[in-house]
Short mmCIF file of C-alpha atoms and ligand atoms in Angstrom, two decimals:
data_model
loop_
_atom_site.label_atom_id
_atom_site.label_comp_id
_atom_site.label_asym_id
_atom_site.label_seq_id
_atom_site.Cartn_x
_atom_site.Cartn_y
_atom_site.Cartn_z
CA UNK A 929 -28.65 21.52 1.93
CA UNK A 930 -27.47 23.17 4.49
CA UNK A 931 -24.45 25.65 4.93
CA UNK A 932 -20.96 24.31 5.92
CA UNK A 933 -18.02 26.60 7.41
CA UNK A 934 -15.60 24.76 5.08
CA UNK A 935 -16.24 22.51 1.95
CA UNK A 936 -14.18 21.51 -1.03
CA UNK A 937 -14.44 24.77 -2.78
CA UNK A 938 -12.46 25.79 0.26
CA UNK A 939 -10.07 23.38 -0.61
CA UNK A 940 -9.38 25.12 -4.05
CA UNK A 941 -8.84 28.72 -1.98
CA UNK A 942 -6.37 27.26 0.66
CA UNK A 943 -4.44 24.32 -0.17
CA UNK A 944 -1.88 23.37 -2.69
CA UNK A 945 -3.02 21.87 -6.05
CA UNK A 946 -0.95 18.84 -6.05
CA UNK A 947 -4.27 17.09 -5.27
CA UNK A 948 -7.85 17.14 -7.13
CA UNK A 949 -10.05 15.38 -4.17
CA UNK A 950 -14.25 14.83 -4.73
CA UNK A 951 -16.57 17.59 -4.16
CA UNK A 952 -18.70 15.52 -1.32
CA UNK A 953 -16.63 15.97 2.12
CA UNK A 954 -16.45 13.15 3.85
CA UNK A 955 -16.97 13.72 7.67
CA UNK A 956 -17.67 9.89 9.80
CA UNK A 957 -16.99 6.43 9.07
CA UNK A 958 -17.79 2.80 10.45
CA UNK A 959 -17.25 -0.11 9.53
CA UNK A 960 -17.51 -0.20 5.75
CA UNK A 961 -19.77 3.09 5.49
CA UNK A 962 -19.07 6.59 5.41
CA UNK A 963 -21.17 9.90 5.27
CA UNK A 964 -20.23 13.12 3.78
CA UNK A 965 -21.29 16.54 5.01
CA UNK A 966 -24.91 16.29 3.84
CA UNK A 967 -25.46 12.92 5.54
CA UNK A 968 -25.52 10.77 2.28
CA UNK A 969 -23.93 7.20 3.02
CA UNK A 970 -20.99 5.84 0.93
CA UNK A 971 -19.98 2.17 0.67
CA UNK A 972 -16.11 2.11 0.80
CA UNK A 973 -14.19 -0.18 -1.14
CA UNK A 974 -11.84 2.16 -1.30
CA UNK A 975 -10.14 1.80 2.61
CA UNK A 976 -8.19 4.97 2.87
CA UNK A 977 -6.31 3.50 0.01
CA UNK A 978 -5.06 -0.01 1.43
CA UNK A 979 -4.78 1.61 5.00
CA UNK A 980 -8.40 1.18 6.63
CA UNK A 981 -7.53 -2.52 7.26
CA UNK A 982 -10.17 -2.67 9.87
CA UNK A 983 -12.36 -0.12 8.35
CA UNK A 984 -13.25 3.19 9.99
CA UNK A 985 -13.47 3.34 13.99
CA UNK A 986 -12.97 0.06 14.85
CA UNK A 987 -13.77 0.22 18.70
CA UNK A 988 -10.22 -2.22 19.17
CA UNK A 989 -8.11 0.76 17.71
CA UNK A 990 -10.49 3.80 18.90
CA UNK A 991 -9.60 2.64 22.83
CA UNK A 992 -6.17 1.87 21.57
CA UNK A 993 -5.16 5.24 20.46
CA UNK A 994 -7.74 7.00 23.70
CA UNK A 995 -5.95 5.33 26.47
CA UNK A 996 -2.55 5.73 24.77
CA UNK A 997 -3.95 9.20 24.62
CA UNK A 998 -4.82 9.55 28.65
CA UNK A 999 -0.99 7.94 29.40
CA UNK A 1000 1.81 9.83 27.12
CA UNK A 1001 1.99 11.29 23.24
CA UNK A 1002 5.26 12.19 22.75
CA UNK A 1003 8.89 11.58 24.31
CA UNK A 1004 11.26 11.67 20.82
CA UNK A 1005 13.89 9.11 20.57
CA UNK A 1006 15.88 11.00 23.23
CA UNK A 1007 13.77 8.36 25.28
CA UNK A 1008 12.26 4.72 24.44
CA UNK A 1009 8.53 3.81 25.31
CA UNK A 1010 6.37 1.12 25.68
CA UNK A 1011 4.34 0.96 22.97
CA UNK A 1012 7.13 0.82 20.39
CA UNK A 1013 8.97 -1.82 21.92
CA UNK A 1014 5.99 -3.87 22.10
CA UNK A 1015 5.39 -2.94 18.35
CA UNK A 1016 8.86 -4.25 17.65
CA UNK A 1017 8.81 -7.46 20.01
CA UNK A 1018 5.56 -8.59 17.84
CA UNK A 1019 6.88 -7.36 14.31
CA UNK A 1020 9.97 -9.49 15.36
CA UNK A 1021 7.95 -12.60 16.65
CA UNK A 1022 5.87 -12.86 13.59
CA UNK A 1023 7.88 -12.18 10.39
CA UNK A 1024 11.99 -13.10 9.51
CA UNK A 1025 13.23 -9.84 10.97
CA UNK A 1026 14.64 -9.30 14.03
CA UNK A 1027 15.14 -5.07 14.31
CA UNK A 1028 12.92 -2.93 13.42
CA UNK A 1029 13.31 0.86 12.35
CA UNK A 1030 9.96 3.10 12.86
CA UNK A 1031 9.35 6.20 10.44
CA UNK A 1032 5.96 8.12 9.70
CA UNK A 1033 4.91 6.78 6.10
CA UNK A 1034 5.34 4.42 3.37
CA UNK A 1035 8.09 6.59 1.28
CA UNK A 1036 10.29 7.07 5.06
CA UNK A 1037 9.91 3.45 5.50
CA UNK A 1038 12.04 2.81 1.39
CA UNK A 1039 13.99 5.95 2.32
CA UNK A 1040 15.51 4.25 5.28
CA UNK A 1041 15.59 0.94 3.41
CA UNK A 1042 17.18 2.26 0.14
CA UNK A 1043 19.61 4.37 2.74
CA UNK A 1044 20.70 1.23 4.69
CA UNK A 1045 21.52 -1.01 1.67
CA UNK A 1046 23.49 1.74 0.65
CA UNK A 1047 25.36 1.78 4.14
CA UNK A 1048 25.40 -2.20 4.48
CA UNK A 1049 27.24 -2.25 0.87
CA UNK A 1050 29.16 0.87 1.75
CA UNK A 1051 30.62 -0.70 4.86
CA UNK A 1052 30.87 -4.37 3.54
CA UNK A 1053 32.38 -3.79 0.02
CA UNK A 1054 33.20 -0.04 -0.56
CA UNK A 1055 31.66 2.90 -2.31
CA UNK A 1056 31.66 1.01 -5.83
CA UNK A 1057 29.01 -1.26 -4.52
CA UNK A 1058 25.80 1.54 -4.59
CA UNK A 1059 23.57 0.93 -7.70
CA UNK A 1060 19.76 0.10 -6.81
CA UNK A 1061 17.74 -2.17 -9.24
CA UNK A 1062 13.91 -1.33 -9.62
CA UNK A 1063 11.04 -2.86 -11.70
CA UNK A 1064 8.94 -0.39 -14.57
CA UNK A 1065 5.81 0.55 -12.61
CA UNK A 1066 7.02 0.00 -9.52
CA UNK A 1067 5.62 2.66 -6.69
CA UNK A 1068 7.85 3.42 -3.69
CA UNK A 1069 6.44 6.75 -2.55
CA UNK A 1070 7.27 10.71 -3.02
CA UNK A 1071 10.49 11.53 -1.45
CA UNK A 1072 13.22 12.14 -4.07
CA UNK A 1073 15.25 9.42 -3.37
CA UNK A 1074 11.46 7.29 -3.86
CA UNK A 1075 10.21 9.03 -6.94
CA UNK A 1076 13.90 8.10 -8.21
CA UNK A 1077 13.83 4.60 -7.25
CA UNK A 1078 10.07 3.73 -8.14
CA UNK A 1079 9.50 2.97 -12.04
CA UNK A 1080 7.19 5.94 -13.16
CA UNK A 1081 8.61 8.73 -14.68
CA UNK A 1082 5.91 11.12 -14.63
CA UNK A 1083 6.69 11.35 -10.73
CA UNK A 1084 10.57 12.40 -11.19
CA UNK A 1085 9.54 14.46 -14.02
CA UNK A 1086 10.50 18.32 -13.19
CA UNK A 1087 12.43 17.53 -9.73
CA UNK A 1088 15.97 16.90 -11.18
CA UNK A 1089 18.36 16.09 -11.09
CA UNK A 1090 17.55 12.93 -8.89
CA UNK A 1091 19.82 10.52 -6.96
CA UNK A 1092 22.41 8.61 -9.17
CA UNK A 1093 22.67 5.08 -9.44
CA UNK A 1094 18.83 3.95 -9.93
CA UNK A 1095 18.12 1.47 -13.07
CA UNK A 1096 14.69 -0.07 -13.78
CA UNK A 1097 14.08 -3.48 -15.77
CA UNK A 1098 10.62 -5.00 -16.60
CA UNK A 1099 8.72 -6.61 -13.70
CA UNK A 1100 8.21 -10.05 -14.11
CA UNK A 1101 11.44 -10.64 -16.60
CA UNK A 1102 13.86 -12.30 -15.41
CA UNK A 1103 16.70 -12.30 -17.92
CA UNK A 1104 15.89 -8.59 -18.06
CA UNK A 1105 16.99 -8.69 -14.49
CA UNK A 1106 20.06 -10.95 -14.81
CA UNK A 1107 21.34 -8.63 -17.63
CA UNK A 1108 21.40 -5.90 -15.54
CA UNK A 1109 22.48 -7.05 -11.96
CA UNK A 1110 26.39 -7.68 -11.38
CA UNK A 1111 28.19 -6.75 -8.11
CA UNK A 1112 28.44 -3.07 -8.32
CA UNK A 1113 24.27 -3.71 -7.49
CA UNK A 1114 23.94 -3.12 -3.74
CA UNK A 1115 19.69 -3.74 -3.82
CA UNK A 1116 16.89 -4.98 -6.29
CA UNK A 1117 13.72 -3.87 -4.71
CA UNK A 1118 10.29 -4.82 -5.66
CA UNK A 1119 6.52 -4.95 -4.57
CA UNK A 1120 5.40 -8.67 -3.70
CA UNK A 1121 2.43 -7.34 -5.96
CA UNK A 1122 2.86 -4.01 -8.01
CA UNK A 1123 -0.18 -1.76 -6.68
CA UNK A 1124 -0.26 1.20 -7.83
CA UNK A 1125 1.26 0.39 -10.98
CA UNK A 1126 -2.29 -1.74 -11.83
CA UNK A 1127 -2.16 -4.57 -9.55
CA UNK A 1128 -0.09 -7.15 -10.99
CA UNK A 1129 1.50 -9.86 -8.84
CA UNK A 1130 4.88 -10.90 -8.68
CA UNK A 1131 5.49 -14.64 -10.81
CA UNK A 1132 6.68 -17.19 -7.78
CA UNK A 1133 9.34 -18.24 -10.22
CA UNK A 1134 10.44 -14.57 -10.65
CA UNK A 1135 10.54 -13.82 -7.11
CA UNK A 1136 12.77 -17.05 -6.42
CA UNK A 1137 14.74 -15.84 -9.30
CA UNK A 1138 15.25 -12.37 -7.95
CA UNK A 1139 16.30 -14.19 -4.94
CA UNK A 1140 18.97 -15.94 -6.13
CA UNK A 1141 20.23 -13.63 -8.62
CA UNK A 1142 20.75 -11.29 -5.59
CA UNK A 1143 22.69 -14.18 -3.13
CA UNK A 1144 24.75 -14.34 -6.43
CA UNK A 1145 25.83 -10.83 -6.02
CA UNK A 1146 25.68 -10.13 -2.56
CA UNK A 1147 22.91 -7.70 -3.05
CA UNK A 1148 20.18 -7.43 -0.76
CA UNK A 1149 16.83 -8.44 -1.74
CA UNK A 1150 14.22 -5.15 -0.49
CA UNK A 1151 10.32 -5.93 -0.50
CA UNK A 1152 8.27 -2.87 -0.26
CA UNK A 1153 4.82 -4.75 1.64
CA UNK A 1154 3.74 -0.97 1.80
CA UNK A 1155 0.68 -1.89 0.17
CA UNK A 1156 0.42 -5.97 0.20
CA UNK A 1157 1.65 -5.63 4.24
CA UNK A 1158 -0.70 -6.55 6.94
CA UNK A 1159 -3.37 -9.06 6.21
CA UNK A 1160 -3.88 -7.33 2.69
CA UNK A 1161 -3.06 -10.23 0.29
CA UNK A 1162 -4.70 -13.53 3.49
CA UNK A 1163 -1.25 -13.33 5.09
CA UNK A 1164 0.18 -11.06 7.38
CA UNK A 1165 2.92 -10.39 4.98
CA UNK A 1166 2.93 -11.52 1.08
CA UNK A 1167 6.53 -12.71 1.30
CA UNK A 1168 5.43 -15.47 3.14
CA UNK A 1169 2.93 -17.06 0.48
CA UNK A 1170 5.44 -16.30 -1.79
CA UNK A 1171 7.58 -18.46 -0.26
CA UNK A 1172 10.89 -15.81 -0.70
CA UNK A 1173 12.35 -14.01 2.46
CA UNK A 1174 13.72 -10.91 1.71
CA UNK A 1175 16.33 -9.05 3.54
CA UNK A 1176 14.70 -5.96 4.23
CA UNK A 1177 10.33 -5.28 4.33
CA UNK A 1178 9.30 -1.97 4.46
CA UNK A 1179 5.08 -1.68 5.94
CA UNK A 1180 3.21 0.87 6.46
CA UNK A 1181 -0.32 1.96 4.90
CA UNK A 1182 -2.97 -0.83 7.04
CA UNK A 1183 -0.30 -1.12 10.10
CA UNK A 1184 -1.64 1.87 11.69
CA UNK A 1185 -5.54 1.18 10.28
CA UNK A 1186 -5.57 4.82 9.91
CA UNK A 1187 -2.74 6.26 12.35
CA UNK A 1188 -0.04 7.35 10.55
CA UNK A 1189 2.97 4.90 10.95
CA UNK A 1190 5.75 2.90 9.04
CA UNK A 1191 8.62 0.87 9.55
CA UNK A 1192 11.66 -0.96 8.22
CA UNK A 1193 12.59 -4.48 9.05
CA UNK A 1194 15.74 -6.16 8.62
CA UNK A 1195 17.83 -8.84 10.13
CA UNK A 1196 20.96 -7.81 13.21
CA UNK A 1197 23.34 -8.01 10.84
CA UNK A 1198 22.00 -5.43 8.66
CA UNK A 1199 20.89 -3.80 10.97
CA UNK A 1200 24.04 -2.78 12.39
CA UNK A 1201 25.25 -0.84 9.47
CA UNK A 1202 22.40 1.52 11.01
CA UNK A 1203 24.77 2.90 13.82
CA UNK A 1204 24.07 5.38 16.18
CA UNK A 1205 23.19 9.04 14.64
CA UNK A 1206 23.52 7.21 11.38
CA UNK A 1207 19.30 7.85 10.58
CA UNK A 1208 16.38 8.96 12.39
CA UNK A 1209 13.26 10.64 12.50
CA UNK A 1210 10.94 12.97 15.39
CA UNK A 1211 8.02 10.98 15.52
CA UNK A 1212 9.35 8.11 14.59
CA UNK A 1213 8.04 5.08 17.10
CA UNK A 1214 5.66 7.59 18.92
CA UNK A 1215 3.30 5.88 21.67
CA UNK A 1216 0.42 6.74 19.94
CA UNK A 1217 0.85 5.48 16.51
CA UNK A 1218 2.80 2.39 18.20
CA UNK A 1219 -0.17 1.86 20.60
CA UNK A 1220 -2.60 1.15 17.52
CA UNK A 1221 -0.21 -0.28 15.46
CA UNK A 1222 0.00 -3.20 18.18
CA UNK A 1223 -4.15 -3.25 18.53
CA UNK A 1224 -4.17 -3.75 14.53
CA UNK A 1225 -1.70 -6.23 14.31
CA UNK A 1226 -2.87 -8.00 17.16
CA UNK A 1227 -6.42 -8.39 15.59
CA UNK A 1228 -5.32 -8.97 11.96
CA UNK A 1229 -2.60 -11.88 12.90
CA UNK A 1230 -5.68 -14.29 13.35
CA UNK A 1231 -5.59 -17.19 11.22
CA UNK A 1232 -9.42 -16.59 10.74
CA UNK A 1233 -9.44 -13.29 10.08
CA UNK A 1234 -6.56 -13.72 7.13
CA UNK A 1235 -8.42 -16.58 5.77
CA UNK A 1236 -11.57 -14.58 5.44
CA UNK A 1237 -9.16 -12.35 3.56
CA UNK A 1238 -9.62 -14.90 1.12
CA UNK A 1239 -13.13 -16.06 1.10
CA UNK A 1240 -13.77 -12.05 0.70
CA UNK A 1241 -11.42 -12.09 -2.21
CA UNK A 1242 -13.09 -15.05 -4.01
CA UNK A 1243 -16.98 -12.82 -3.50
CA UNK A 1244 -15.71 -10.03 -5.37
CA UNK A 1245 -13.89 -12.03 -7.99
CA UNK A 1246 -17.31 -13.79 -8.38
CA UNK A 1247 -19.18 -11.14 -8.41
CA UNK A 1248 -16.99 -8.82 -10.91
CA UNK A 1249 -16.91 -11.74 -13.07
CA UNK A 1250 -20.97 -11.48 -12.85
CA UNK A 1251 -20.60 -7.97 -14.15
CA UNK A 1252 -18.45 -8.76 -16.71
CA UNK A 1253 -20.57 -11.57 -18.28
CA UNK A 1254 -23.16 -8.75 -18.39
CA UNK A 1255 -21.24 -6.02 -19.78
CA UNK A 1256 -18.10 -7.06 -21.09
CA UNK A 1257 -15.96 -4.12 -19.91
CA UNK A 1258 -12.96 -5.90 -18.00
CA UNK A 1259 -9.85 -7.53 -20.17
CA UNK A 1260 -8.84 -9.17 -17.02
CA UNK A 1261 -9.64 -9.58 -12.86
CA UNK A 1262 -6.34 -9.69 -10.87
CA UNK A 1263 -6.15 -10.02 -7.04
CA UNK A 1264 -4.09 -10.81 -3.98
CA UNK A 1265 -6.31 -11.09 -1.29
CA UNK A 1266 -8.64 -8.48 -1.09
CA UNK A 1267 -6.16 -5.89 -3.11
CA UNK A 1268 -8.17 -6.40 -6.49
CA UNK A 1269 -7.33 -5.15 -10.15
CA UNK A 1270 -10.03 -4.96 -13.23
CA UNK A 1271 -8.42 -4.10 -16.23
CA UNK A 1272 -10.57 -1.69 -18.77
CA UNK A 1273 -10.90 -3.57 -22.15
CA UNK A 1274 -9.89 -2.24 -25.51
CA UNK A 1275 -13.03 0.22 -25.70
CA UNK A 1276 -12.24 1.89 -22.29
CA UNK A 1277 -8.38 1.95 -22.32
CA UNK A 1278 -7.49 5.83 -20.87
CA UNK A 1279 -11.22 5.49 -18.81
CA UNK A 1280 -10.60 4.28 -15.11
CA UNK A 1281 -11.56 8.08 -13.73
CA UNK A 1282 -14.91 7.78 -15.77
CA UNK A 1283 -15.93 4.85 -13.57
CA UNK A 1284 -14.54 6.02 -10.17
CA UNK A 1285 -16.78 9.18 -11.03
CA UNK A 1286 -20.03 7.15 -12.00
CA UNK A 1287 -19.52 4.70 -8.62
CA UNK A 1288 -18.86 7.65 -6.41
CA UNK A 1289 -22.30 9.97 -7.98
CA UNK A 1290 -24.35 5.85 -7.10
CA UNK A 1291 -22.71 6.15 -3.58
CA UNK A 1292 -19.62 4.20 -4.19
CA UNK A 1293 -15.83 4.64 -3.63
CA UNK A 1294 -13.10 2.79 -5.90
CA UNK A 1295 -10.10 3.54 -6.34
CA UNK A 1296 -8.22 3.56 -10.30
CA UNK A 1297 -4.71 2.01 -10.52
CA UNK A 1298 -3.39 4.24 -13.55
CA UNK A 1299 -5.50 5.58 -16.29
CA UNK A 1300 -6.76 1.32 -16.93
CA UNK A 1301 -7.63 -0.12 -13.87
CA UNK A 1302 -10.22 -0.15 -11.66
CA UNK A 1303 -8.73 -0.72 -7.90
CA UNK A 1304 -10.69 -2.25 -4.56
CA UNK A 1305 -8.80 -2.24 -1.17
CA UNK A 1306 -11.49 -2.55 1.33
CA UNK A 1307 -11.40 -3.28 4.83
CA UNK A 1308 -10.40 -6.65 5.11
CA UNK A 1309 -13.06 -7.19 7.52
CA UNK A 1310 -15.70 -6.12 5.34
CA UNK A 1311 -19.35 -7.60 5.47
CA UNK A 1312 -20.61 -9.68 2.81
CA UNK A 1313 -23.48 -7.48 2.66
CA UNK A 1314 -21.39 -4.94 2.25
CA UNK A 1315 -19.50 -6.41 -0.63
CA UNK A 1316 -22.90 -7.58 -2.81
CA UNK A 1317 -24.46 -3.83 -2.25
CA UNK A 1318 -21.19 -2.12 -3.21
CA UNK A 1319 -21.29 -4.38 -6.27
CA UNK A 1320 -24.84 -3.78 -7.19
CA UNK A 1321 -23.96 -0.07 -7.29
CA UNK A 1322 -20.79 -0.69 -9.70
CA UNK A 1323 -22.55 -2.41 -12.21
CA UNK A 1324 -25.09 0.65 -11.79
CA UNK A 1325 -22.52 3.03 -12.53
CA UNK A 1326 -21.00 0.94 -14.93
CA UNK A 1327 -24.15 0.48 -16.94
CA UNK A 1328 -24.30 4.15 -17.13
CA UNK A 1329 -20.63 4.61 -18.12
CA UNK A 1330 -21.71 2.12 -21.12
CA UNK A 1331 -25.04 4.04 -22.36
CA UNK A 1332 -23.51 6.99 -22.07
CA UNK A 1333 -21.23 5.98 -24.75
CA UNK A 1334 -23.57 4.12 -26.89
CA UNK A 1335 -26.31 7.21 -27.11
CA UNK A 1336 -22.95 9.66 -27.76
C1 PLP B 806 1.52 3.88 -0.86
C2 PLP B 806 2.82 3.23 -1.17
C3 PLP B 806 4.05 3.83 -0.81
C4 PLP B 806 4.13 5.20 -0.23
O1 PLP B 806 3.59 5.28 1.06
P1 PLP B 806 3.29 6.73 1.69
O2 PLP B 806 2.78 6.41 3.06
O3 PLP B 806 2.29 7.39 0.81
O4 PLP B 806 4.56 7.47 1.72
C5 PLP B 806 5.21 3.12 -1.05
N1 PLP B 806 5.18 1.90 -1.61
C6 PLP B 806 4.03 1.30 -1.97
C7 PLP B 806 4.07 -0.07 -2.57
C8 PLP B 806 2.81 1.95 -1.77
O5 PLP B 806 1.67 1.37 -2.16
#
């Protein structure tokens, strides 16, 4: 093996704790495949966690972000640029939004989306109208406001006191939702398909139901497509399959493929109660994150591409389903697209790190979605090949997961 200048011990000697990473450093990526610092090879079903839409240097984004890179990296929004308005013009074209707001991450994207339903109530109604509706395992980032408004306490746990005027109600219930909704609610906000909180997708009936329950109360409907955004679920956006238009998508994670990036969508009448000096950020819209941005979307919104999404999906519902005839260790296989969910059984409730450990040792990366579920957001352009080796290796390392067990 040889020496390094920096590895993940360094890690423990330099940088906070809030994270507990892998010991093998990962150092270059294609396609599906990446190699750490001692050249072993790593299938990754992992995708930067829903954000390698097009897998690691895609040559598309790679001359994207170098001839952005030869032209102009910075102005601030003392100045507009191409690349963002180009951004915007195809955001615009292709979903129900016509403005767009550009921020940095996932959490800025809610932050200014929980900060303008605020303002739009605040100007249309009066300060009475400011509560926020949320769903019980919802995740809508790290900020305070985010921690506050997404539906897992262990995340607001230690930072109060947080922002007033949050409630949560089961995802999924809908008289849970009309018992708590009346017209002091300025937003309900909710994940086309809860990811983080274990992959479990919104009921059509619910959504429509959310709908209307906000029209009732003149409370705008938010979808955070942080996660299901981008070709993740077979459709550029999941609110479209869905067949319920919200009034305000947040994206970010896959629309930069890798370059950090997010943004806010709304409609012009919302979108004025963002007035001048009312909200903004530094890098927000920068040429170089807008630059790939517009190369990602530009592949992704291909009607071929999207429904590969779903011939992908149905080859690693197939082949988990394979496993679990085997081995009996899933309770149940959700997915949206190729954002995929198998829940632990009985016998391995608490276990999902165990797994993620065995997979990574056999030259694997998963992700967990809590302490239950085992989580797969690949590249949605991954190859088949890809898909049957990565699979080959998780029933490895679940086979060794089980005999463990059985000899202790
Ligand atoms: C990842 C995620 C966020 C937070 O995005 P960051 O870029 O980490 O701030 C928000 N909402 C959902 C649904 C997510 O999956």
């Amino acid at each position: 093996m040889t020496q390094h200048s920096v590895s993940r011990a360094t890690f423990d000697e330099v940088m906070v704790p809030n994270y507990n990473p892998a010991t093998m450093l990962p150092v270059r990526g294609e396609g599906s495949r990446i190699w750490d610092q001692d050249g072993r090879e790593y299938i990754d079903f992992a995708g930067g966690i829903a954000v390698n839409a097009l897998g690691h240097r895609h040559p598309a984004l790679v001359e994207a972000l170098k001839s952005q890179a030869d032209k102009i990296w910075h102005l601030s929004n003392v100045f507009t640029n191409e690349p963002v308005l180009e951004l915007a013009q195809k955001l615009t074209e292709r979903t129900f939004a016509d403005k767009v707001f550009f921020c940095n991450s996932g959490a800025e994207a809610n932050e200014a989306a929980f900060k303008l339903a605020r303002k739009y109530a605040h100007d249309h109604h009066g300060a009475g109208k400011h509560e926020i509706i949320a769903f019980t395992q919802a995740f809508h980032g790290r900020t305070l406001f985010t921690v506050s408004v997404g539906g897992q306490a262990k995340y607001r746990e230690g930072f109060e006191p947080v922002p007033a005027g949050i409630s949560h109600v089961p995802y999924n219930d809908i008289e849970a939702l009309r018992a708590a909704i009346s017209d002091r609610t300025c937003a309900v906000v909710m994940e086309p398909v809860q990811g983080e909180g274990g992959v479990v997708p919104a009921d059509p009936d619910f959504a429509r139901a959310v709908r209307e329950l906000c029209d009732a109360h003149q409370a705008l409907l938010i979808f955070d497509e942080v996660q299901t955004g981008v070709g993740r679920t077979g459709s550029l956006y999941a609110y479209e399959e869905l067949g319920v238009t919200p009034d305000i998508l947040t994206t970010a994670k896959a629309l930069g493929g890798g370059f950090p990036i997010g943004a806010m969508l709304t409609r012009t009448e919302i979108a004025k109660s963002l007035n001048i000096g009312s909200h903004g950020t530094t890098y927000g819209g920068n040429p170089l994150g807008c630059a790939v941005a517009k190369a990602v979307l530009d592949i992704v919104d291909d009607p071929e591409l999207l429904a590969g999404v779903k011939r992908k999906q149905q080859l690693f519902v197939e082949l988990l389903e394979d496993i679990n005839a085997r081995h009996h260790c899933f309770r149940e296989i959700r997915s949206a697209g190729l954002l995929i969910g198998a829940e632990l059984n009985e016998n391995w409730q608490g276990q999902s790190a165990k797994f993620l450990g065995a997979a990574r040792e056999r030259g694997l990366m998963l992700l967990v979605a809590g302490p239950n579920v085992l989580r797969m957001t690949p590249s949605l352009i991954i190859p088949d090949e890809d898909i049957r080796a990565g699979m080959a290796l998780l029933e490895d390392a679940i086979t060794s997961v089980l005999e463990v067990e059985k000899a202790g």
